[in-house]
mmCIF file with all atom_site columns, C-alpha atoms in Angstrom:
data_model
loop_
_atom_site.group_PDB
_atom_site.id
_atom_site.type_symbol
_atom_site.label_atom_id
_atom_site.label_alt_id
_atom_site.label_comp_id
_atom_site.label_asym_id
_atom_site.label_entity_id
_atom_site.label_seq_id
_atom_site.pdbx_PDB_ins_code
_atom_site.Cartn_x
_atom_site.Cartn_y
_atom_site.Cartn_z
_atom_site.occupancy
_atom_site.B_iso_or_equiv
_atom_site.pdbx_formal_charge
_atom_site.auth_seq_id
_atom_site.auth_comp_id
_atom_site.auth_asym_id
_atom_site.auth_atom_id
_atom_site.pdbx_PDB_model_num
ATOM 1   C CA . GLN A 1 1   ? 1.958   27.727  78.594 1.00 0.00 ? 1   GLN A CA 1
ATOM 2   C CA . LYS A 1 2   ? 1.686   23.954  78.499 1.00 0.00 ? 2   LYS A CA 1
ATOM 3   C CA . GLU A 1 3   ? 0.789   22.386  75.161 1.00 0.00 ? 3   GLU A CA 1
ATOM 4   C CA . VAL A 1 4   ? -1.823  20.173  76.838 1.00 0.00 ? 4   VAL A CA 1
ATOM 5   C CA . GLU A 1 5   ? -3.854  21.151  79.886 1.00 0.00 ? 5   GLU A CA 1
ATOM 6   C CA . GLN A 1 6   ? -5.759  18.595  81.953 1.00 0.00 ? 6   GLN A CA 1
ATOM 7   C CA . ASP A 1 7   ? -7.533  19.113  85.256 1.00 0.00 ? 7   ASP A CA 1
ATOM 8   C CA . PRO A 1 8   ? -5.599  16.922  87.716 1.00 0.00 ? 8   PRO A CA 1
ATOM 9   C CA . GLY A 1 9   ? -8.608  16.397  89.974 1.00 0.00 ? 9   GLY A CA 1
ATOM 10  C CA . PRO A 1 10  ? -8.926  14.346  92.092 1.00 0.00 ? 10  PRO A CA 1
ATOM 11  C CA . LEU A 1 11  ? -12.426 13.471  90.951 1.00 0.00 ? 11  LEU A CA 1
ATOM 12  C CA . SER A 1 12  ? -14.670 11.330  93.158 1.00 0.00 ? 12  SER A CA 1
ATOM 13  C CA . VAL A 1 13  ? -18.043 10.027  91.944 1.00 0.00 ? 13  VAL A CA 1
ATOM 14  C CA . PRO A 1 14  ? -20.579 7.414   93.084 1.00 0.00 ? 14  PRO A CA 1
ATOM 15  C CA . GLU A 1 15  ? -20.909 4.143   91.226 1.00 0.00 ? 15  GLU A CA 1
ATOM 16  C CA . GLY A 1 16  ? -23.161 4.469   88.191 1.00 0.00 ? 16  GLY A CA 1
ATOM 17  C CA . ALA A 1 17  ? -22.408 8.141   87.594 1.00 0.00 ? 17  ALA A CA 1
ATOM 18  C CA . ILE A 1 18  ? -21.437 9.603   84.227 1.00 0.00 ? 18  ILE A CA 1
ATOM 19  C CA . VAL A 1 19  ? -17.871 10.869  84.291 1.00 0.00 ? 19  VAL A CA 1
ATOM 20  C CA . SER A 1 20  ? -16.541 13.622  82.054 1.00 0.00 ? 20  SER A CA 1
ATOM 21  C CA . LEU A 1 21  ? -12.792 14.077  81.625 1.00 0.00 ? 21  LEU A CA 1
ATOM 22  C CA . ASN A 1 22  ? -11.391 16.915  79.556 1.00 0.00 ? 22  ASN A CA 1
ATOM 23  C CA . CYS A 1 23  ? -8.231  18.257  77.949 1.00 0.00 ? 23  CYS A CA 1
ATOM 24  C CA . THR A 1 24  ? -7.472  21.424  76.051 1.00 0.00 ? 24  THR A CA 1
ATOM 25  C CA . TYR A 1 25  ? -4.493  21.980  73.814 1.00 0.00 ? 25  TYR A CA 1
ATOM 26  C CA . SER A 1 26  ? -2.760  24.849  72.097 1.00 0.00 ? 26  SER A CA 1
ATOM 27  C CA . ASN A 1 27  ? -0.836  23.133  69.288 1.00 0.00 ? 27  ASN A CA 1
ATOM 28  C CA . SER A 1 28  ? -3.001  23.084  66.165 1.00 0.00 ? 28  SER A CA 1
ATOM 29  C CA . ALA A 1 29  ? -0.638  20.514  64.617 1.00 0.00 ? 29  ALA A CA 1
ATOM 30  C CA . PHE A 1 30  ? -2.004  17.807  66.917 1.00 0.00 ? 30  PHE A CA 1
ATOM 31  C CA . GLN A 1 31  ? -4.097  15.467  64.777 1.00 0.00 ? 31  GLN A CA 1
ATOM 32  C CA . TYR A 1 32  ? -4.203  12.206  66.744 1.00 0.00 ? 32  TYR A CA 1
ATOM 33  C CA . PHE A 1 33  ? -5.836  12.023  70.151 1.00 0.00 ? 33  PHE A CA 1
ATOM 34  C CA . MET A 1 34  ? -5.681  9.253   72.713 1.00 0.00 ? 34  MET A CA 1
ATOM 35  C CA . TRP A 1 35  ? -6.952  8.448   76.160 1.00 0.00 ? 35  TRP A CA 1
ATOM 36  C CA . TYR A 1 36  ? -4.941  6.162   78.399 1.00 0.00 ? 36  TYR A CA 1
ATOM 37  C CA . ARG A 1 37  ? -5.902  4.652   81.745 1.00 0.00 ? 37  ARG A CA 1
ATOM 38  C CA . GLN A 1 38  ? -3.175  4.130   84.323 1.00 0.00 ? 38  GLN A CA 1
ATOM 39  C CA . TYR A 1 39  ? -3.668  2.062   87.443 1.00 0.00 ? 39  TYR A CA 1
ATOM 40  C CA . SER A 1 40  ? -1.340  2.606   90.376 1.00 0.00 ? 40  SER A CA 1
ATOM 41  C CA . ARG A 1 41  ? 2.156   1.179   89.776 1.00 0.00 ? 41  ARG A CA 1
ATOM 42  C CA . LYS A 1 42  ? 1.244   0.123   86.240 1.00 0.00 ? 42  LYS A CA 1
ATOM 43  C CA . GLY A 1 43  ? 1.846   1.469   82.745 1.00 0.00 ? 43  GLY A CA 1
ATOM 44  C CA . PRO A 1 44  ? -0.649  3.490   80.683 1.00 0.00 ? 44  PRO A CA 1
ATOM 45  C CA . GLU A 1 45  ? -3.228  1.337   78.918 1.00 0.00 ? 45  GLU A CA 1
ATOM 46  C CA . LEU A 1 46  ? -4.684  2.606   75.650 1.00 0.00 ? 46  LEU A CA 1
ATOM 47  C CA . LEU A 1 47  ? -8.448  3.145   75.937 1.00 0.00 ? 47  LEU A CA 1
ATOM 48  C CA . MET A 1 48  ? -9.465  5.276   72.974 1.00 0.00 ? 48  MET A CA 1
ATOM 49  C CA . TYR A 1 49  ? -7.738  6.495   69.821 1.00 0.00 ? 49  TYR A CA 1
ATOM 50  C CA . THR A 1 50  ? -9.245  9.062   67.475 1.00 0.00 ? 50  THR A CA 1
ATOM 51  C CA . TYR A 1 51  ? -8.229  11.165  64.509 1.00 0.00 ? 51  TYR A CA 1
ATOM 52  C CA . SER A 1 52  ? -11.099 13.250  63.261 1.00 0.00 ? 52  SER A CA 1
ATOM 53  C CA . SER A 1 53  ? -13.400 15.621  65.071 1.00 0.00 ? 53  SER A CA 1
ATOM 54  C CA . GLY A 1 54  ? -16.562 14.020  66.362 1.00 0.00 ? 54  GLY A CA 1
ATOM 55  C CA . ASN A 1 55  ? -17.447 11.141  68.646 1.00 0.00 ? 55  ASN A CA 1
ATOM 56  C CA . LYS A 1 56  ? -16.113 7.616   68.940 1.00 0.00 ? 56  LYS A CA 1
ATOM 57  C CA . GLU A 1 57  ? -17.846 5.096   71.148 1.00 0.00 ? 57  GLU A CA 1
ATOM 58  C CA . ASP A 1 58  ? -16.516 1.857   72.652 1.00 0.00 ? 58  ASP A CA 1
ATOM 59  C CA . GLY A 1 59  ? -18.738 0.202   75.217 1.00 0.00 ? 59  GLY A CA 1
ATOM 60  C CA . ARG A 1 60  ? -19.164 2.532   78.181 1.00 0.00 ? 60  ARG A CA 1
ATOM 61  C CA . PHE A 1 61  ? -16.529 4.941   76.852 1.00 0.00 ? 61  PHE A CA 1
ATOM 62  C CA . THR A 1 62  ? -17.077 7.801   74.406 1.00 0.00 ? 62  THR A CA 1
ATOM 63  C CA . ALA A 1 63  ? -14.256 9.995   73.138 1.00 0.00 ? 63  ALA A CA 1
ATOM 64  C CA . GLN A 1 64  ? -15.117 13.399  71.720 1.00 0.00 ? 64  GLN A CA 1
ATOM 65  C CA . VAL A 1 65  ? -12.814 15.647  69.712 1.00 0.00 ? 65  VAL A CA 1
ATOM 66  C CA . ASP A 1 66  ? -13.486 19.272  68.775 1.00 0.00 ? 66  ASP A CA 1
ATOM 67  C CA . LYS A 1 67  ? -10.508 20.483  66.761 1.00 0.00 ? 67  LYS A CA 1
ATOM 68  C CA . SER A 1 68  ? -11.994 23.937  66.208 1.00 0.00 ? 68  SER A CA 1
ATOM 69  C CA . SER A 1 69  ? -12.036 24.533  69.977 1.00 0.00 ? 69  SER A CA 1
ATOM 70  C CA . LYS A 1 70  ? -8.901  22.458  70.643 1.00 0.00 ? 70  LYS A CA 1
ATOM 71  C CA . TYR A 1 71  ? -10.813 20.434  73.203 1.00 0.00 ? 71  TYR A CA 1
ATOM 72  C CA . ILE A 1 72  ? -11.163 16.706  73.774 1.00 0.00 ? 72  ILE A CA 1
ATOM 73  C CA . SER A 1 73  ? -13.281 14.765  76.223 1.00 0.00 ? 73  SER A CA 1
ATOM 74  C CA . LEU A 1 74  ? -13.721 11.245  77.517 1.00 0.00 ? 74  LEU A CA 1
ATOM 75  C CA . PHE A 1 75  ? -17.108 10.200  78.892 1.00 0.00 ? 75  PHE A CA 1
ATOM 76  C CA . ILE A 1 76  ? -17.557 7.115   81.026 1.00 0.00 ? 76  ILE A CA 1
ATOM 77  C CA . ARG A 1 77  ? -21.125 5.880   81.435 1.00 0.00 ? 77  ARG A CA 1
ATOM 78  C CA . ASP A 1 78  ? -22.304 3.707   84.320 1.00 0.00 ? 78  ASP A CA 1
ATOM 79  C CA . SER A 1 79  ? -18.982 4.142   86.075 1.00 0.00 ? 79  SER A CA 1
ATOM 80  C CA . GLN A 1 80  ? -17.680 1.207   88.117 1.00 0.00 ? 80  GLN A CA 1
ATOM 81  C CA . PRO A 1 81  ? -15.238 0.993   91.049 1.00 0.00 ? 81  PRO A CA 1
ATOM 82  C CA . SER A 1 82  ? -12.866 -0.777  88.655 1.00 0.00 ? 82  SER A CA 1
ATOM 83  C CA . ASP A 1 83  ? -12.711 2.465   86.632 1.00 0.00 ? 83  ASP A CA 1
ATOM 84  C CA . SER A 1 84  ? -10.832 4.079   89.537 1.00 0.00 ? 84  SER A CA 1
ATOM 85  C CA . ALA A 1 85  ? -7.500  5.076   88.005 1.00 0.00 ? 85  ALA A CA 1
ATOM 86  C CA . THR A 1 86  ? -5.634  8.027   86.550 1.00 0.00 ? 86  THR A CA 1
ATOM 87  C CA . TYR A 1 87  ? -6.769  9.009   83.053 1.00 0.00 ? 87  TYR A CA 1
ATOM 88  C CA . LEU A 1 88  ? -4.249  10.572  80.707 1.00 0.00 ? 88  LEU A CA 1
ATOM 89  C CA . CYS A 1 89  ? -4.998  12.390  77.490 1.00 0.00 ? 89  CYS A CA 1
ATOM 90  C CA . ALA A 1 90  ? -2.276  12.257  74.837 1.00 0.00 ? 90  ALA A CA 1
ATOM 91  C CA . MET A 1 91  ? -1.820  13.869  71.438 1.00 0.00 ? 91  MET A CA 1
ATOM 92  C CA . LYS A 1 92  ? 0.421   13.524  68.433 1.00 0.00 ? 92  LYS A CA 1
ATOM 93  C CA . GLU A 1 93  ? 1.226   15.554  65.354 1.00 0.00 ? 93  GLU A CA 1
ATOM 94  C CA . THR A 1 94  ? 0.768   13.900  61.971 1.00 0.00 ? 94  THR A CA 1
ATOM 95  C CA . SER A 1 95  ? 4.446   13.894  61.123 1.00 0.00 ? 95  SER A CA 1
ATOM 96  C CA . GLY A 1 96  ? 5.816   13.426  64.603 1.00 0.00 ? 96  GLY A CA 1
ATOM 97  C CA . SER A 1 97  ? 6.501   10.378  66.685 1.00 0.00 ? 97  SER A CA 1
ATOM 98  C CA . ARG A 1 98  ? 6.267   11.671  70.213 1.00 0.00 ? 98  ARG A CA 1
ATOM 99  C CA . LEU A 1 99  ? 3.124   11.726  72.329 1.00 0.00 ? 99  LEU A CA 1
ATOM 100 C CA . THR A 1 100 ? 2.419   14.821  74.398 1.00 0.00 ? 100 THR A CA 1
ATOM 101 C CA . PHE A 1 101 ? 0.507   13.995  77.562 1.00 0.00 ? 101 PHE A CA 1
ATOM 102 C CA . GLY A 1 102 ? -1.693  15.890  79.937 1.00 0.00 ? 102 GLY A CA 1
ATOM 103 C CA . GLU A 1 103 ? -0.833  15.564  83.611 1.00 0.00 ? 103 GLU A CA 1
ATOM 104 C CA . GLY A 1 104 ? -3.633  13.078  84.213 1.00 0.00 ? 104 GLY A CA 1
ATOM 105 C CA . THR A 1 105 ? -6.905  13.164  86.154 1.00 0.00 ? 105 THR A CA 1
ATOM 106 C CA . GLN A 1 106 ? -7.207  10.882  89.174 1.00 0.00 ? 106 GLN A CA 1
ATOM 107 C CA . LEU A 1 107 ? -10.677 9.300   89.304 1.00 0.00 ? 107 LEU A CA 1
ATOM 108 C CA . THR A 1 108 ? -12.233 7.403   92.202 1.00 0.00 ? 108 THR A CA 1
ATOM 109 C CA . VAL A 1 109 ? -15.562 5.632   91.749 1.00 0.00 ? 109 VAL A CA 1
ATOM 110 C CA . ASN A 1 110 ? -17.138 4.855   95.110 1.00 0.00 ? 110 ASN A CA 1
ATOM 111 C CA . PRO A 1 111 ? -19.311 1.734   95.511 1.00 0.00 ? 111 PRO A CA 1
ATOM 112 C CA . ASN B 2 1   ? 2.523   -12.389 77.336 1.00 0.00 ? 1   ASN B CA 1
ATOM 113 C CA . ALA B 2 2   ? 2.915   -10.467 74.091 1.00 0.00 ? 2   ALA B CA 1
ATOM 114 C CA . GLY B 2 3   ? 2.976   -7.027  75.723 1.00 0.00 ? 3   GLY B CA 1
ATOM 115 C CA . VAL B 2 4   ? 5.841   -4.574  76.177 1.00 0.00 ? 4   VAL B CA 1
ATOM 116 C CA . MET B 2 5   ? 8.218   -6.012  78.751 1.00 0.00 ? 5   MET B CA 1
ATOM 117 C CA . GLN B 2 6   ? 10.395  -3.821  80.939 1.00 0.00 ? 6   GLN B CA 1
ATOM 118 C CA . ASN B 2 7   ? 12.938  -4.861  83.502 1.00 0.00 ? 7   ASN B CA 1
ATOM 119 C CA . PRO B 2 8   ? 13.799  -4.456  86.179 1.00 0.00 ? 8   PRO B CA 1
ATOM 120 C CA . ARG B 2 9   ? 10.506  -3.219  87.644 1.00 0.00 ? 9   ARG B CA 1
ATOM 121 C CA . HIS B 2 10  ? 12.351  -1.507  90.465 1.00 0.00 ? 10  HIS B CA 1
ATOM 122 C CA . LEU B 2 11  ? 15.945  -0.314  90.517 1.00 0.00 ? 11  LEU B CA 1
ATOM 123 C CA . VAL B 2 12  ? 17.823  1.297   93.377 1.00 0.00 ? 12  VAL B CA 1
ATOM 124 C CA . ARG B 2 13  ? 21.098  3.061   92.753 1.00 0.00 ? 13  ARG B CA 1
ATOM 125 C CA . ARG B 2 14  ? 23.400  5.284   94.782 1.00 0.00 ? 14  ARG B CA 1
ATOM 126 C CA . ARG B 2 15  ? 24.424  8.685   93.492 1.00 0.00 ? 15  ARG B CA 1
ATOM 127 C CA . GLY B 2 16  ? 27.193  8.367   90.929 1.00 0.00 ? 16  GLY B CA 1
ATOM 128 C CA . GLN B 2 17  ? 26.330  4.826   89.849 1.00 0.00 ? 17  GLN B CA 1
ATOM 129 C CA . GLU B 2 18  ? 24.999  3.752   86.464 1.00 0.00 ? 18  GLU B CA 1
ATOM 130 C CA . ALA B 2 19  ? 21.439  2.642   85.761 1.00 0.00 ? 19  ALA B CA 1
ATOM 131 C CA . ARG B 2 20  ? 20.476  0.380   82.854 1.00 0.00 ? 20  ARG B CA 1
ATOM 132 C CA . LEU B 2 21  ? 16.821  -0.030  81.968 1.00 0.00 ? 21  LEU B CA 1
ATOM 133 C CA . ARG B 2 22  ? 15.697  -2.616  79.442 1.00 0.00 ? 22  ARG B CA 1
ATOM 134 C CA . CYS B 2 23  ? 12.682  -2.789  77.164 1.00 0.00 ? 23  CYS B CA 1
ATOM 135 C CA . SER B 2 24  ? 11.484  -5.556  74.850 1.00 0.00 ? 24  SER B CA 1
ATOM 136 C CA . PRO B 2 25  ? 8.777   -4.288  72.463 1.00 0.00 ? 25  PRO B CA 1
ATOM 137 C CA . MET B 2 26  ? 5.582   -6.096  71.619 1.00 0.00 ? 26  MET B CA 1
ATOM 138 C CA . LYS B 2 27  ? 5.940   -8.905  69.134 1.00 0.00 ? 27  LYS B CA 1
ATOM 139 C CA . GLY B 2 28  ? 5.977   -7.483  65.628 1.00 0.00 ? 28  GLY B CA 1
ATOM 140 C CA . HIS B 2 29  ? 6.805   -3.944  66.784 1.00 0.00 ? 29  HIS B CA 1
ATOM 141 C CA . SER B 2 30  ? 9.993   -2.321  65.554 1.00 0.00 ? 30  SER B CA 1
ATOM 142 C CA . HIS B 2 31  ? 9.601   1.179   67.002 1.00 0.00 ? 31  HIS B CA 1
ATOM 143 C CA . VAL B 2 32  ? 10.473  1.952   70.612 1.00 0.00 ? 32  VAL B CA 1
ATOM 144 C CA . TYR B 2 33  ? 9.858   5.100   72.645 1.00 0.00 ? 33  TYR B CA 1
ATOM 145 C CA . TRP B 2 34  ? 11.043  6.034   76.127 1.00 0.00 ? 34  TRP B CA 1
ATOM 146 C CA . TYR B 2 35  ? 9.139   8.363   78.442 1.00 0.00 ? 35  TYR B CA 1
ATOM 147 C CA . ARG B 2 36  ? 9.845   9.601   81.959 1.00 0.00 ? 36  ARG B CA 1
ATOM 148 C CA . GLN B 2 37  ? 7.235   10.275  84.631 1.00 0.00 ? 37  GLN B CA 1
ATOM 149 C CA . LEU B 2 38  ? 8.444   12.428  87.482 1.00 0.00 ? 38  LEU B CA 1
ATOM 150 C CA . PRO B 2 39  ? 6.452   12.526  90.734 1.00 0.00 ? 39  PRO B CA 1
ATOM 151 C CA . GLU B 2 40  ? 3.318   14.666  90.349 1.00 0.00 ? 40  GLU B CA 1
ATOM 152 C CA . GLU B 2 41  ? 4.063   15.262  86.665 1.00 0.00 ? 41  GLU B CA 1
ATOM 153 C CA . GLY B 2 42  ? 2.842   13.814  83.401 1.00 0.00 ? 42  GLY B CA 1
ATOM 154 C CA . LEU B 2 43  ? 4.732   11.562  81.042 1.00 0.00 ? 43  LEU B CA 1
ATOM 155 C CA . LYS B 2 44  ? 7.478   13.333  79.087 1.00 0.00 ? 44  LYS B CA 1
ATOM 156 C CA . PHE B 2 45  ? 8.936   12.023  75.838 1.00 0.00 ? 45  PHE B CA 1
ATOM 157 C CA . MET B 2 46  ? 12.632  11.227  75.872 1.00 0.00 ? 46  MET B CA 1
ATOM 158 C CA . VAL B 2 47  ? 13.684  9.314   72.755 1.00 0.00 ? 47  VAL B CA 1
ATOM 159 C CA . TYR B 2 48  ? 12.383  7.365   69.754 1.00 0.00 ? 48  TYR B CA 1
ATOM 160 C CA . LEU B 2 49  ? 14.375  4.503   68.255 1.00 0.00 ? 49  LEU B CA 1
ATOM 161 C CA . GLN B 2 50  ? 14.134  1.958   65.504 1.00 0.00 ? 50  GLN B CA 1
ATOM 162 C CA . LYS B 2 51  ? 16.459  -1.030  65.208 1.00 0.00 ? 51  LYS B CA 1
ATOM 163 C CA . GLU B 2 52  ? 20.053  0.283   65.282 1.00 0.00 ? 52  GLU B CA 1
ATOM 164 C CA . ASN B 2 53  ? 18.902  3.898   64.776 1.00 0.00 ? 53  ASN B CA 1
ATOM 165 C CA . ILE B 2 54  ? 18.038  6.822   67.019 1.00 0.00 ? 54  ILE B CA 1
ATOM 166 C CA . ILE B 2 55  ? 15.306  8.727   65.192 1.00 0.00 ? 55  ILE B CA 1
ATOM 167 C CA . ASP B 2 56  ? 14.412  11.490  67.661 1.00 0.00 ? 56  ASP B CA 1
ATOM 168 C CA . GLU B 2 57  ? 16.275  12.192  70.887 1.00 0.00 ? 57  GLU B CA 1
ATOM 169 C CA . SER B 2 58  ? 15.039  15.732  71.368 1.00 0.00 ? 58  SER B CA 1
ATOM 170 C CA . GLY B 2 59  ? 13.607  14.903  74.812 1.00 0.00 ? 59  GLY B CA 1
ATOM 171 C CA . MET B 2 60  ? 16.778  13.374  76.219 1.00 0.00 ? 60  MET B CA 1
ATOM 172 C CA . PRO B 2 61  ? 18.953  15.322  78.632 1.00 0.00 ? 61  PRO B CA 1
ATOM 173 C CA . LYS B 2 62  ? 22.164  16.267  76.835 1.00 0.00 ? 62  LYS B CA 1
ATOM 174 C CA . GLU B 2 63  ? 24.452  14.666  79.390 1.00 0.00 ? 63  GLU B CA 1
ATOM 175 C CA . ARG B 2 64  ? 24.558  11.294  81.168 1.00 0.00 ? 64  ARG B CA 1
ATOM 176 C CA . PHE B 2 65  ? 21.609  9.783   79.253 1.00 0.00 ? 65  PHE B CA 1
ATOM 177 C CA . SER B 2 66  ? 21.865  7.496   76.235 1.00 0.00 ? 66  SER B CA 1
ATOM 178 C CA . ALA B 2 67  ? 19.650  4.957   74.496 1.00 0.00 ? 67  ALA B CA 1
ATOM 179 C CA . GLU B 2 68  ? 20.135  2.159   72.020 1.00 0.00 ? 68  GLU B CA 1
ATOM 180 C CA . PHE B 2 69  ? 18.055  -0.465  70.232 1.00 0.00 ? 69  PHE B CA 1
ATOM 181 C CA . PRO B 2 70  ? 20.457  -3.059  68.835 1.00 0.00 ? 70  PRO B CA 1
ATOM 182 C CA . LYS B 2 71  ? 19.737  -5.439  66.004 1.00 0.00 ? 71  LYS B CA 1
ATOM 183 C CA . GLU B 2 72  ? 19.369  -8.244  68.523 1.00 0.00 ? 72  GLU B CA 1
ATOM 184 C CA . GLY B 2 73  ? 18.031  -7.870  72.037 1.00 0.00 ? 73  GLY B CA 1
ATOM 185 C CA . PRO B 2 74  ? 16.094  -5.266  73.971 1.00 0.00 ? 74  PRO B CA 1
ATOM 186 C CA . SER B 2 75  ? 16.301  -1.500  73.877 1.00 0.00 ? 75  SER B CA 1
ATOM 187 C CA . ILE B 2 76  ? 18.464  -0.066  76.649 1.00 0.00 ? 76  ILE B CA 1
ATOM 188 C CA . LEU B 2 77  ? 18.143  3.312   78.382 1.00 0.00 ? 77  LEU B CA 1
ATOM 189 C CA . ARG B 2 78  ? 21.377  4.083   80.178 1.00 0.00 ? 78  ARG B CA 1
ATOM 190 C CA . ILE B 2 79  ? 21.863  6.759   82.811 1.00 0.00 ? 79  ILE B CA 1
ATOM 191 C CA . GLN B 2 80  ? 25.425  7.399   83.924 1.00 0.00 ? 80  GLN B CA 1
ATOM 192 C CA . GLN B 2 81  ? 26.450  9.006   87.223 1.00 0.00 ? 81  GLN B CA 1
ATOM 193 C CA . VAL B 2 82  ? 22.894  9.123   88.511 1.00 0.00 ? 82  VAL B CA 1
ATOM 194 C CA . VAL B 2 83  ? 21.701  12.007  90.685 1.00 0.00 ? 83  VAL B CA 1
ATOM 195 C CA . ARG B 2 84  ? 18.695  12.300  93.011 1.00 0.00 ? 84  ARG B CA 1
ATOM 196 C CA . GLY B 2 85  ? 16.731  14.154  90.333 1.00 0.00 ? 85  GLY B CA 1
ATOM 197 C CA . ASP B 2 86  ? 16.821  11.050  88.115 1.00 0.00 ? 86  ASP B CA 1
ATOM 198 C CA . SER B 2 87  ? 14.406  9.301   90.503 1.00 0.00 ? 87  SER B CA 1
ATOM 199 C CA . ALA B 2 88  ? 11.308  8.664   88.407 1.00 0.00 ? 88  ALA B CA 1
ATOM 200 C CA . ALA B 2 89  ? 9.288   6.017   86.615 1.00 0.00 ? 89  ALA B CA 1
ATOM 201 C CA . TYR B 2 90  ? 10.660  5.271   83.147 1.00 0.00 ? 90  TYR B CA 1
ATOM 202 C CA . PHE B 2 91  ? 8.206   3.854   80.641 1.00 0.00 ? 91  PHE B CA 1
ATOM 203 C CA . CYS B 2 92  ? 8.867   2.220   77.320 1.00 0.00 ? 92  CYS B CA 1
ATOM 204 C CA . ALA B 2 93  ? 6.298   2.069   74.525 1.00 0.00 ? 93  ALA B CA 1
ATOM 205 C CA . SER B 2 94  ? 6.313   0.355   71.164 1.00 0.00 ? 94  SER B CA 1
ATOM 206 C CA . SER B 2 95  ? 4.407   0.611   67.917 1.00 0.00 ? 95  SER B CA 1
ATOM 207 C CA . ALA B 2 96  ? 4.215   -1.326  64.695 1.00 0.00 ? 96  ALA B CA 1
ATOM 208 C CA . VAL B 2 97  ? 5.646   -0.285  61.336 1.00 0.00 ? 97  VAL B CA 1
ATOM 209 C CA . LEU B 2 98  ? 5.430   3.469   61.097 1.00 0.00 ? 98  LEU B CA 1
ATOM 210 C CA . LEU B 2 99  ? 2.167   4.285   59.439 1.00 0.00 ? 99  LEU B CA 1
ATOM 211 C CA . GLU B 2 100 ? 0.476   7.519   60.304 1.00 0.00 ? 100 GLU B CA 1
ATOM 212 C CA . GLY B 2 101 ? -1.243  7.212   63.609 1.00 0.00 ? 101 GLY B CA 1
ATOM 213 C CA . GLN B 2 102 ? -0.013  3.834   64.800 1.00 0.00 ? 102 GLN B CA 1
ATOM 214 C CA . PRO B 2 103 ? -0.848  3.759   68.538 1.00 0.00 ? 103 PRO B CA 1
ATOM 215 C CA . GLN B 2 104 ? 1.837   3.299   71.142 1.00 0.00 ? 104 GLN B CA 1
ATOM 216 C CA . HIS B 2 105 ? 1.499   0.548   73.733 1.00 0.00 ? 105 HIS B CA 1
ATOM 217 C CA . PHE B 2 106 ? 3.255   0.884   77.069 1.00 0.00 ? 106 PHE B CA 1
ATOM 218 C CA . GLY B 2 107 ? 5.028   -1.415  79.467 1.00 0.00 ? 107 GLY B CA 1
ATOM 219 C CA . ASP B 2 108 ? 4.609   -1.245  83.238 1.00 0.00 ? 108 ASP B CA 1
ATOM 220 C CA . GLY B 2 109 ? 7.743   0.818   83.692 1.00 0.00 ? 109 GLY B CA 1
ATOM 221 C CA . THR B 2 110 ? 10.918  0.759   85.737 1.00 0.00 ? 110 THR B CA 1
ATOM 222 C CA . ARG B 2 111 ? 10.818  2.726   88.961 1.00 0.00 ? 111 ARG B CA 1
ATOM 223 C CA . LEU B 2 112 ? 14.262  4.155   89.598 1.00 0.00 ? 112 LEU B CA 1
ATOM 224 C CA . SER B 2 113 ? 15.172  5.310   93.087 1.00 0.00 ? 113 SER B CA 1
ATOM 225 C CA . ILE B 2 114 ? 18.427  7.143   93.802 1.00 0.00 ? 114 ILE B CA 1
ATOM 226 C CA . LEU B 2 115 ? 19.768  6.996   97.333 1.00 0.00 ? 115 LEU B CA 1
#
């Protein structure tokens, strides 16, 4: 069983839609949770970074963490064509250094 | 540009040759991480280094792969006697002084192709 599961998609939505991206995990030692955006042929770009359970909002992006269910989500409001990319969830243990990634969800926002 | 710099962006090698990938961390960052992204797979951790020290190499293949982060200059990921299965995108990330939860910032990667 993979430590982090992420629906690979692809996901296609119309411009303006609300997008929900999700990851589940099995390792209860994960305490830090991140969402990265990766455009084609580029490196992952850090979007959201959370520690505790609950919601964190930044502009059109909201990250949600539910440690009791081992489930994290990223919501994108008013999605734009420029949001078209692959979204990667990543997690880290408190004492560790490595990030463990999901496989990424490919998102296309159609104008 | 104060971001993580990787070079070359693209590298082509024939089977049996050596590949050297370089990474300069963000200004002020002293921790470097290497990840590999195989086609249709997610990013996998390889190694974590600080200046002149390998801290965690548990994700590195036991043979042919090595990494260093010298006192001066960039971090180097070295792959000896490359094989077709080494074809992948190799990403470097860096973080600041190790406090709990310091985020890692990535470069744009080196895409290695083995002929």
